Amino acid sequence: GMAAPGRAGIPLGVMKVLDPRQLKPDITETERILTVLDETIVKLEITRLIPRVIGSLERYARMLGPEITSSLLEHQKLSVEIQHLFASPGDEESKRDVEQRLKCSLRNILRLFLANPLLYHGLKYNIRVRESPADVFVKAFMEFRDCMLERLLTSPDEEKEKMQFMKDISLRVEKNTETISALQEELAVVIQTRDEELKRKDKMIENLKTSMEDLAKDCKAEIQHIMEEGENQQKEDEKASKYKCARLKQEVQLLGARFNALVLEHRASELVLRKEKCKAEMEIQKWVQKYDIDMTEKQATYDELQAAYSDEKDQLSLLMEKHALLLQEYTEIEEERRMLKEKEEEAARIEARRNDAATCIQAFWKGYLVRSIYKSKLKKGKGKGRGKGK
């Protein structure tokens, strides 16, 4: 998108993320989450005060009232009991039971304190608790709450855009730092070269002075000329060196001013990015509301289906009971049929044996009759043969 003058090159989303005026929990779901976190922080602070209140229960009994006082006494008894149980080996089930009762007691105490916030604030400012690991945990949880708020107010795209923006800034700063370091090194080299040149020339002048002293009588004019030339050269070199140093310092100042301008430009970009983030949050809120409506309708449909399922399940149970009775009757009928079938088969086997026996008897009887008839015929034939011989 187009950026305002002085904010060129900075995305609108980053400006919106970095604008402190936009860090407001204006989303319903965000407010719910923050409410839960704030309530948890209050509960942690109340839990941190409970041991000190129990230690001075007579002092604060009138302020607490009979209900909270009795709950704290019960909680103290459970604490002592669970300490004894964990100190000596015992029944694990008893330990779990006492631990569960201790948790219920703590929840009840927290509920009573939350129902009376003035009492909690009065105890908070009247009781001085020594620093303990619990304070570290509460402080860490508060930092977690602030971090969660920042995460809830920053979408993944904005987070990526912010990280890329900070990376670009780091690269620019690193590049400018390298440029400044290079210029400083160049300046140091120039100064060192100038100092070496001055030393060399000073040494040369000293040598010349020594030579001039030796040849003072014969070469006064020549020595004076050489000295003047050396001084003029030295002045020119010093002037050139000062000019170069001033130019380098001016470049360093220009780079510093440019760096400051970039920082201001980036801060302006942050404002634009924060505005974009606010717009995105409004869109997210609309989608969340739409999601809640859709889920409410689906929950109603689910409840209807669940009711129908329960009715059908009850009917199925009745049918299963009837099926069990019918199955039992069917089993009895099958058993009776099996017994009748066995009796019929036994009767058929007996009848078959009787028929076989009757068949054998009849065959034997027939054979007996045939043999009897055959024998009688043989006897008659033998009688007739004897009469003819006579």
Tab-separated table of C-alpha atoms in Angstrom:
chain	number	residue	atom	x	y	z
A	1	GLY	CA	0.000	0.000	0.000
A	2	MET	CA	0.956	3.677	-0.180
A	3	ALA	CA	2.918	4.969	2.812
A	4	ALA	CA	2.711	8.455	4.293
A	5	PRO	CA	5.627	10.865	3.815
A	6	GLY	CA	8.532	9.888	6.039
A	7	ARG	CA	7.253	6.285	6.321
A	8	ALA	CA	8.256	4.905	2.942
A	9	GLY	CA	9.422	1.308	2.903
A	10	ILE	CA	7.654	0.315	6.191
A	11	PRO	CA	4.686	-2.100	5.902
A	12	LEU	CA	1.422	-1.000	7.457
A	13	GLY	CA	1.138	-4.229	9.492
A	14	VAL	CA	4.408	-3.587	11.309
A	15	MET	CA	3.357	-0.025	12.158
A	16	LYS	CA	0.154	-1.379	13.631
A	17	VAL	CA	1.887	-4.060	15.707
A	18	LEU	CA	4.329	-1.549	17.245
A	19	ASP	CA	1.722	1.136	18.030
A	20	PRO	CA	1.098	0.957	21.837
A	21	ARG	CA	-2.308	2.612	21.456
A	22	GLN	CA	-3.575	-0.440	19.564
A	23	LEU	CA	-2.691	-2.967	22.318
A	24	LYS	CA	-6.228	-3.312	23.661
A	25	PRO	CA	-8.059	-6.627	24.219
A	26	ASP	CA	-11.060	-5.719	22.103
A	27	ILE	CA	-11.843	-9.290	21.026
A	28	THR	CA	-14.384	-11.250	23.077
A	29	GLU	CA	-12.351	-14.458	23.049
A	30	THR	CA	-9.191	-12.547	24.011
A	31	GLU	CA	-11.007	-10.912	26.911
A	32	ARG	CA	-12.192	-14.322	28.085
A	33	ILE	CA	-8.679	-15.748	27.991
A	34	LEU	CA	-7.261	-12.711	29.809
A	35	THR	CA	-10.031	-12.969	32.416
A	36	VAL	CA	-9.102	-16.602	33.064
A	37	LEU	CA	-5.399	-15.697	33.349
A	38	ASP	CA	-6.120	-12.760	35.695
A	39	GLU	CA	-8.338	-14.952	37.882
A	40	THR	CA	-5.573	-17.566	37.987
A	41	ILE	CA	-3.050	-14.902	39.106
A	42	VAL	CA	-5.438	-13.816	41.889
A	43	LYS	CA	-5.869	-17.457	42.957
A	44	LEU	CA	-2.080	-17.941	43.024
A	45	GLU	CA	-1.647	-14.836	45.179
A	46	ILE	CA	-4.414	-16.002	47.553
A	47	THR	CA	-2.781	-19.452	47.745
A	48	ARG	CA	0.524	-17.742	48.591
A	49	LEU	CA	-1.171	-15.881	51.490
A	50	ILE	CA	-3.006	-18.918	52.951
A	51	PRO	CA	-0.031	-20.379	54.967
A	52	ARG	CA	0.694	-16.960	56.560
A	53	VAL	CA	-3.018	-16.437	57.388
A	54	ILE	CA	-3.241	-19.917	58.953
A	55	GLY	CA	-0.120	-19.152	61.007
A	56	SER	CA	-1.827	-16.041	62.466
A	57	LEU	CA	-5.424	-17.268	62.371
A	58	GLU	CA	-6.356	-15.843	65.798
A	59	ARG	CA	-5.248	-12.397	64.654
A	60	TYR	CA	-7.300	-12.439	61.446
A	61	ALA	CA	-10.259	-14.584	62.610
A	62	ARG	CA	-12.512	-11.580	63.199
A	63	MET	CA	-11.693	-10.140	59.785
A	64	LEU	CA	-12.139	-13.481	57.995
A	65	GLY	CA	-15.431	-14.512	59.550
A	66	PRO	CA	-16.538	-17.919	60.874
A	67	GLU	CA	-16.971	-19.659	57.512
A	68	ILE	CA	-13.502	-18.864	56.136
A	69	THR	CA	-11.916	-19.483	59.554
A	70	SER	CA	-13.455	-22.951	59.841
A	71	SER	CA	-12.407	-23.747	56.255
A	72	LEU	CA	-8.819	-22.682	57.018
A	73	LEU	CA	-8.758	-24.815	60.188
A	74	GLU	CA	-10.003	-27.810	58.199
A	75	HIS	CA	-7.379	-27.109	55.538
A	76	GLN	CA	-4.666	-26.960	58.206
A	77	LYS	CA	-5.773	-30.327	59.614
A	78	LEU	CA	-5.705	-31.901	56.162
A	79	SER	CA	-2.221	-30.436	55.535
A	80	VAL	CA	-0.878	-31.927	58.756
A	81	GLU	CA	-2.558	-35.242	57.992
A	82	ILE	CA	-1.126	-35.489	54.489
A	83	GLN	CA	2.338	-34.556	55.788
A	84	HIS	CA	2.158	-37.448	58.255
A	85	LEU	CA	0.961	-39.819	55.527
A	86	PHE	CA	3.784	-38.876	53.159
A	87	ALA	CA	6.357	-38.981	55.960
A	88	SER	CA	5.558	-42.605	56.817
A	89	PRO	CA	4.830	-45.462	54.367
A	90	GLY	CA	1.146	-46.241	54.300
A	91	ASP	CA	-1.876	-47.015	52.207
A	92	GLU	CA	-1.698	-45.277	48.820
A	93	GLU	CA	-5.480	-45.125	48.621
A	94	SER	CA	-5.627	-43.180	51.906
A	95	LYS	CA	-2.999	-40.768	50.577
A	96	ARG	CA	-4.983	-40.190	47.403
A	97	ASP	CA	-8.174	-39.683	49.421
A	98	VAL	CA	-6.598	-37.106	51.743
A	99	GLU	CA	-4.926	-35.398	48.771
A	100	GLN	CA	-8.286	-35.141	46.992
A	101	ARG	CA	-9.900	-33.706	50.130
A	102	LEU	CA	-7.051	-31.187	50.443
A	103	LYS	CA	-7.620	-30.058	46.838
A	104	CYS	CA	-11.368	-29.676	47.455
A	105	SER	CA	-10.637	-27.675	50.628
A	106	LEU	CA	-8.288	-25.341	48.733
A	107	ARG	CA	-10.876	-24.810	45.984
A	108	ASN	CA	-13.526	-23.988	48.619
A	109	ILE	CA	-11.194	-21.456	50.316
A	110	LEU	CA	-10.421	-19.795	46.978
A	111	ARG	CA	-14.134	-19.593	46.201
A	112	LEU	CA	-14.824	-17.871	49.548
A	113	PHE	CA	-12.002	-15.340	49.050
A	114	LEU	CA	-13.052	-14.604	45.464
A	115	ALA	CA	-16.590	-13.970	46.666
A	116	ASN	CA	-15.185	-11.242	48.945
A	117	PRO	CA	-12.510	-9.319	46.963
A	118	LEU	CA	-12.246	-6.554	49.584
A	119	LEU	CA	-11.121	-9.119	52.147
A	120	TYR	CA	-8.447	-10.429	49.787
A	121	HIS	CA	-7.094	-6.919	49.053
A	122	GLY	CA	-7.093	-6.068	52.764
A	123	LEU	CA	-5.078	-9.193	53.595
A	124	LYS	CA	-2.764	-8.585	50.654
A	125	TYR	CA	-1.719	-5.155	51.942
A	126	ASN	CA	-1.716	-6.109	55.657
A	127	ILE	CA	0.285	-9.341	55.424
A	128	ARG	CA	3.930	-9.258	54.469
A	129	VAL	CA	5.033	-12.556	52.995
A	130	ARG	CA	8.686	-13.427	52.618
A	131	GLU	CA	9.975	-14.083	49.160
A	132	SER	CA	9.622	-17.717	48.163
A	133	PRO	CA	9.653	-19.885	45.008
A	134	ALA	CA	5.901	-19.173	44.806
A	135	ASP	CA	6.682	-15.471	44.139
A	136	VAL	CA	8.940	-16.482	41.270
A	137	PHE	CA	6.160	-18.659	39.864
A	138	VAL	CA	3.544	-15.860	40.210
A	139	LYS	CA	5.903	-13.385	38.515
A	140	ALA	CA	6.603	-15.876	35.723
A	141	PHE	CA	2.853	-16.455	35.298
A	142	MET	CA	2.291	-12.680	35.042
A	143	GLU	CA	4.970	-12.497	32.366
A	144	PHE	CA	3.251	-15.413	30.650
A	145	ARG	CA	-0.030	-13.453	30.777
A	146	ASP	CA	1.607	-10.407	29.142
A	147	CYS	CA	3.260	-12.632	26.545
A	148	MET	CA	-0.071	-14.351	25.859
A	149	LEU	CA	-1.738	-10.938	25.424
A	150	GLU	CA	0.882	-9.925	22.891
A	151	ARG	CA	0.530	-13.254	21.073
A	152	LEU	CA	-3.270	-12.990	21.012
A	153	LEU	CA	-3.050	-9.501	19.557
A	154	THR	CA	-0.594	-10.576	16.872
A	155	SER	CA	-1.626	-12.817	13.984
A	156	PRO	CA	0.853	-15.315	12.450
A	157	ASP	CA	1.168	-13.196	9.290
A	158	GLU	CA	1.855	-10.072	11.309
A	159	GLU	CA	4.390	-11.978	13.407
A	160	LYS	CA	6.224	-13.125	10.283
A	161	GLU	CA	6.061	-9.610	8.831
A	162	LYS	CA	7.379	-8.148	12.071
A	163	MET	CA	10.249	-10.652	12.210
A	164	GLN	CA	11.152	-9.904	8.582
A	165	PHE	CA	10.979	-6.167	9.305
A	166	MET	CA	13.263	-6.485	12.340
A	167	LYS	CA	15.617	-8.647	10.298
A	168	ASP	CA	15.777	-5.969	7.574
A	169	ILE	CA	16.486	-3.308	10.208
A	170	SER	CA	19.235	-5.479	11.712
A	171	LEU	CA	20.782	-5.958	8.278
A	172	ARG	CA	20.705	-2.191	7.617
A	173	VAL	CA	22.194	-1.425	11.037
A	174	GLU	CA	24.856	-4.071	10.515
A	175	LYS	CA	25.660	-2.653	7.069
A	176	ASN	CA	25.893	0.911	8.431
A	177	THR	CA	28.045	-0.325	11.326
A	178	GLU	CA	30.385	-2.041	8.893
A	179	THR	CA	30.593	1.157	6.825
A	180	ILE	CA	31.378	3.237	9.915
A	181	SER	CA	33.976	0.684	11.050
A	182	ALA	CA	35.590	0.745	7.604
A	183	LEU	CA	35.699	4.556	7.642
A	184	GLN	CA	37.139	4.547	11.150
A	185	GLU	CA	39.791	2.056	10.094
A	186	GLU	CA	40.559	4.196	7.062
A	187	LEU	CA	40.806	7.272	9.305
A	188	ALA	CA	43.120	5.410	11.695
A	189	VAL	CA	45.310	4.335	8.762
A	190	VAL	CA	45.451	7.927	7.456
A	191	ILE	CA	46.332	9.277	10.903
A	192	GLN	CA	48.977	6.597	11.347
A	193	THR	CA	50.393	7.371	7.897
A	194	ARG	CA	50.418	11.067	8.714
A	195	ASP	CA	52.162	10.446	12.039
A	196	GLU	CA	54.730	8.199	10.376
A	197	GLU	CA	55.298	10.817	7.673
A	198	LEU	CA	55.702	13.520	10.322
A	199	LYS	CA	58.113	11.345	12.268
A	200	ARG	CA	60.047	10.611	9.107
A	201	LYS	CA	60.180	14.272	8.228
A	202	ASP	CA	61.081	15.230	11.794
A	203	LYS	CA	63.860	12.696	11.680
A	204	MET	CA	64.920	14.000	8.288
A	205	ILE	CA	64.875	17.557	9.679
A	206	GLU	CA	66.980	16.479	12.625
A	207	ASN	CA	69.401	14.819	10.242
A	208	LEU	CA	69.442	17.932	8.145
A	209	LYS	CA	70.029	20.045	11.216
A	210	THR	CA	72.921	17.820	12.122
A	211	SER	CA	74.331	18.155	8.634
A	212	MET	CA	73.715	21.884	8.744
A	213	GLU	CA	75.611	22.220	11.937
A	214	ASP	CA	78.549	20.443	10.317
A	215	LEU	CA	78.309	22.557	7.192
A	216	ALA	CA	77.104	25.755	8.842
A	217	LYS	CA	80.024	27.798	7.753
A	218	ASP	CA	80.027	26.715	4.100
A	219	CYS	CA	76.265	26.116	3.350
A	220	LYS	CA	74.263	28.629	5.412
A	221	ALA	CA	72.193	29.805	2.483
A	222	GLU	CA	71.534	26.276	1.203
A	223	ILE	CA	70.669	24.978	4.681
A	224	GLN	CA	68.256	27.854	5.270
A	225	HIS	CA	66.550	27.103	1.963
A	226	ILE	CA	66.229	23.407	2.795
A	227	MET	CA	64.801	24.195	6.241
A	228	GLU	CA	62.232	26.575	4.802
A	229	GLU	CA	61.260	24.017	2.174
A	230	GLY	CA	60.899	21.334	4.845
A	231	GLU	CA	58.774	23.579	7.043
A	232	ASN	CA	56.552	24.550	4.117
A	233	GLN	CA	56.147	20.900	3.148
A	234	GLN	CA	55.321	19.993	6.719
A	235	LYS	CA	52.683	22.727	6.902
A	236	GLU	CA	51.123	21.587	3.626
A	237	ASP	CA	51.066	17.974	4.803
A	238	GLU	CA	49.501	18.962	8.116
A	239	LYS	CA	46.890	21.057	6.330
A	240	ALA	CA	46.048	18.218	3.921
A	241	SER	CA	45.844	15.751	6.807
A	242	LYS	CA	43.551	18.035	8.819
A	243	TYR	CA	41.323	18.525	5.759
A	244	LYS	CA	41.103	14.766	5.201
A	245	CYS	CA	40.327	14.144	8.889
A	246	ALA	CA	37.594	16.772	8.818
A	247	ARG	CA	36.122	15.206	5.675
A	248	LEU	CA	36.105	11.747	7.277
A	249	LYS	CA	34.498	13.073	10.455
A	250	GLN	CA	31.846	14.793	8.355
A	251	GLU	CA	31.114	11.516	6.568
A	252	VAL	CA	30.810	9.750	9.928
A	253	GLN	CA	28.349	12.438	11.127
A	254	LEU	CA	26.340	12.108	7.901
A	255	LEU	CA	26.141	8.323	8.342
A	256	GLY	CA	25.031	8.782	11.960
A	257	ALA	CA	22.336	11.240	10.889
A	258	ARG	CA	21.224	8.828	8.183
A	259	PHE	CA	21.053	6.040	10.745
A	260	ASN	CA	18.872	8.173	13.054
A	261	ALA	CA	16.612	9.036	10.116
A	262	LEU	CA	16.213	5.343	9.327
A	263	VAL	CA	15.269	4.645	12.951
A	264	LEU	CA	12.597	7.386	12.845
A	265	GLU	CA	11.362	6.054	9.526
A	266	HIS	CA	11.072	2.543	10.928
A	267	ARG	CA	9.178	3.772	13.964
A	268	ALA	CA	6.731	5.521	11.664
A	269	SER	CA	6.320	2.249	9.777
A	270	GLU	CA	5.448	0.555	13.042
A	271	LEU	CA	2.405	2.809	13.443
A	272	VAL	CA	1.132	1.848	9.998
A	273	LEU	CA	1.605	-1.849	10.787
A	274	ARG	CA	-0.334	-1.522	14.039
A	275	LYS	CA	-3.281	0.013	12.192
A	276	GLU	CA	-3.331	-2.942	9.816
A	277	LYS	CA	-3.234	-5.293	12.808
A	278	CYS	CA	-6.304	-3.577	14.338
A	279	LYS	CA	-8.224	-4.073	11.093
A	280	ALA	CA	-7.244	-7.745	10.985
A	281	GLU	CA	-8.368	-8.196	14.589
A	282	MET	CA	-11.810	-6.791	13.737
A	283	GLU	CA	-12.091	-9.310	10.901
A	284	ILE	CA	-11.040	-12.105	13.252
A	285	GLN	CA	-13.699	-11.010	15.759
A	286	LYS	CA	-16.379	-11.228	13.062
A	287	TRP	CA	-15.243	-14.726	12.094
A	288	VAL	CA	-15.199	-15.791	15.759
A	289	GLN	CA	-18.777	-14.553	16.213
A	290	LYS	CA	-19.829	-16.416	13.089
A	291	TYR	CA	-18.070	-19.517	14.398
A	292	ASP	CA	-19.920	-19.239	17.733
A	293	ILE	CA	-23.290	-18.995	15.950
A	294	ASP	CA	-22.499	-22.010	13.731
A	295	MET	CA	-21.338	-24.045	16.696
A	296	THR	CA	-24.501	-23.145	18.650
A	297	GLU	CA	-26.676	-24.404	15.779
A	298	LYS	CA	-24.616	-27.575	15.436
A	299	GLN	CA	-24.818	-28.139	19.196
A	300	ALA	CA	-28.618	-27.894	19.045
A	301	THR	CA	-28.668	-30.411	16.178
A	302	TYR	CA	-26.327	-32.666	18.127
A	303	ASP	CA	-28.604	-32.499	21.198
A	304	GLU	CA	-31.606	-33.525	19.078
A	305	LEU	CA	-29.678	-36.433	17.560
A	306	GLN	CA	-28.478	-37.428	21.035
A	307	ALA	CA	-32.068	-37.473	22.339
A	308	ALA	CA	-33.193	-39.591	19.363
A	309	TYR	CA	-30.214	-41.891	19.920
A	310	SER	CA	-31.150	-42.314	23.603
A	311	ASP	CA	-34.755	-43.234	22.656
A	312	GLU	CA	-33.569	-45.753	20.090
A	313	LYS	CA	-31.094	-47.147	22.608
A	314	ASP	CA	-33.921	-47.680	25.134
A	315	GLN	CA	-36.019	-49.416	22.465
A	316	LEU	CA	-33.025	-51.548	21.541
A	317	SER	CA	-32.641	-52.583	25.189
A	318	LEU	CA	-36.309	-53.703	25.295
A	319	LEU	CA	-35.883	-55.606	22.042
A	320	MET	CA	-32.723	-57.255	23.356
A	321	GLU	CA	-34.598	-58.409	26.460
A	322	LYS	CA	-37.401	-59.839	24.300
A	323	HIS	CA	-34.800	-61.437	22.056
A	324	ALA	CA	-33.180	-63.086	25.081
A	325	LEU	CA	-36.564	-64.546	26.189
A	326	LEU	CA	-37.343	-65.763	22.672
A	327	LEU	CA	-33.863	-67.253	22.379
A	328	GLN	CA	-34.375	-69.118	25.650
A	329	GLU	CA	-37.758	-70.467	24.439
A	330	TYR	CA	-36.222	-71.395	21.098
A	331	THR	CA	-33.434	-73.282	22.889
A	332	GLU	CA	-35.981	-75.231	24.959
A	333	ILE	CA	-38.035	-76.084	21.836
A	334	GLU	CA	-34.889	-77.220	20.011
A	335	GLU	CA	-33.962	-79.407	22.972
A	336	GLU	CA	-37.437	-80.980	22.940
A	337	ARG	CA	-37.189	-81.556	19.180
A	338	ARG	CA	-33.782	-83.137	19.611
A	339	MET	CA	-35.085	-85.510	22.288
A	340	LEU	CA	-38.097	-86.422	20.110
A	341	LYS	CA	-35.827	-87.030	17.168
A	342	GLU	CA	-33.588	-89.261	19.258
A	343	LYS	CA	-36.643	-91.238	20.431
A	344	GLU	CA	-37.890	-91.605	16.844
A	345	GLU	CA	-34.447	-92.719	15.687
A	346	GLU	CA	-34.277	-95.240	18.544
A	347	ALA	CA	-37.750	-96.517	17.664
A	348	ALA	CA	-36.726	-96.765	13.987
A	349	ARG	CA	-33.614	-98.740	14.951
A	350	ILE	CA	-35.708	-101.107	17.100
A	351	GLU	CA	-38.230	-101.508	14.282
A	352	ALA	CA	-35.415	-102.190	11.806
A	353	ARG	CA	-33.965	-104.877	14.112
A	354	ARG	CA	-37.410	-106.422	14.456
A	355	ASN	CA	-37.897	-106.428	10.680
A	356	ASP	CA	-34.469	-108.014	10.198
A	357	ALA	CA	-35.264	-110.595	12.817
A	358	ALA	CA	-38.665	-111.298	11.230
A	359	THR	CA	-37.038	-111.607	7.795
A	360	CYS	CA	-34.506	-114.087	9.146
A	361	ILE	CA	-37.226	-116.097	10.882
A	362	GLN	CA	-39.342	-116.119	7.748
A	363	ALA	CA	-36.399	-117.212	5.623
A	364	PHE	CA	-35.519	-119.917	8.081
A	365	TRP	CA	-39.118	-121.058	8.208
A	366	LYS	CA	-39.405	-121.132	4.428
A	367	GLY	CA	-36.243	-123.182	4.228
A	368	TYR	CA	-37.572	-125.555	6.841
A	369	LEU	CA	-40.846	-126.030	4.927
A	370	VAL	CA	-38.993	-126.668	1.631
A	371	ARG	CA	-36.733	-129.226	3.273
A	372	SER	CA	-39.737	-130.886	4.930
A	373	ILE	CA	-41.621	-131.120	1.644
A	374	TYR	CA	-38.527	-132.393	-0.180
A	375	LYS	CA	-37.955	-135.074	2.467
A	376	SER	CA	-41.567	-136.241	2.265
A	377	LYS	CA	-41.307	-136.521	-1.498
A	378	LEU	CA	-38.138	-138.583	-1.210
A	379	LYS	CA	-39.803	-140.957	1.212
A	380	LYS	CA	-42.749	-141.451	-1.153
A	381	GLY	CA	-40.460	-142.172	-4.122
A	382	LYS	CA	-38.544	-144.795	-2.200
A	383	GLY	CA	-41.850	-146.586	-1.231
A	384	LYS	CA	-42.961	-146.829	-4.798
A	385	GLY	CA	-39.693	-148.375	-6.002
A	386	ARG	CA	-39.891	-151.180	-3.466
A	387	GLY	CA	-43.438	-152.298	-4.624
A	388	LYS	CA	-42.334	-152.661	-8.250
A	389	GLY	CA	-39.496	-155.025	-7.365
A	390	LYS	CA	-41.745	-157.464	-5.621
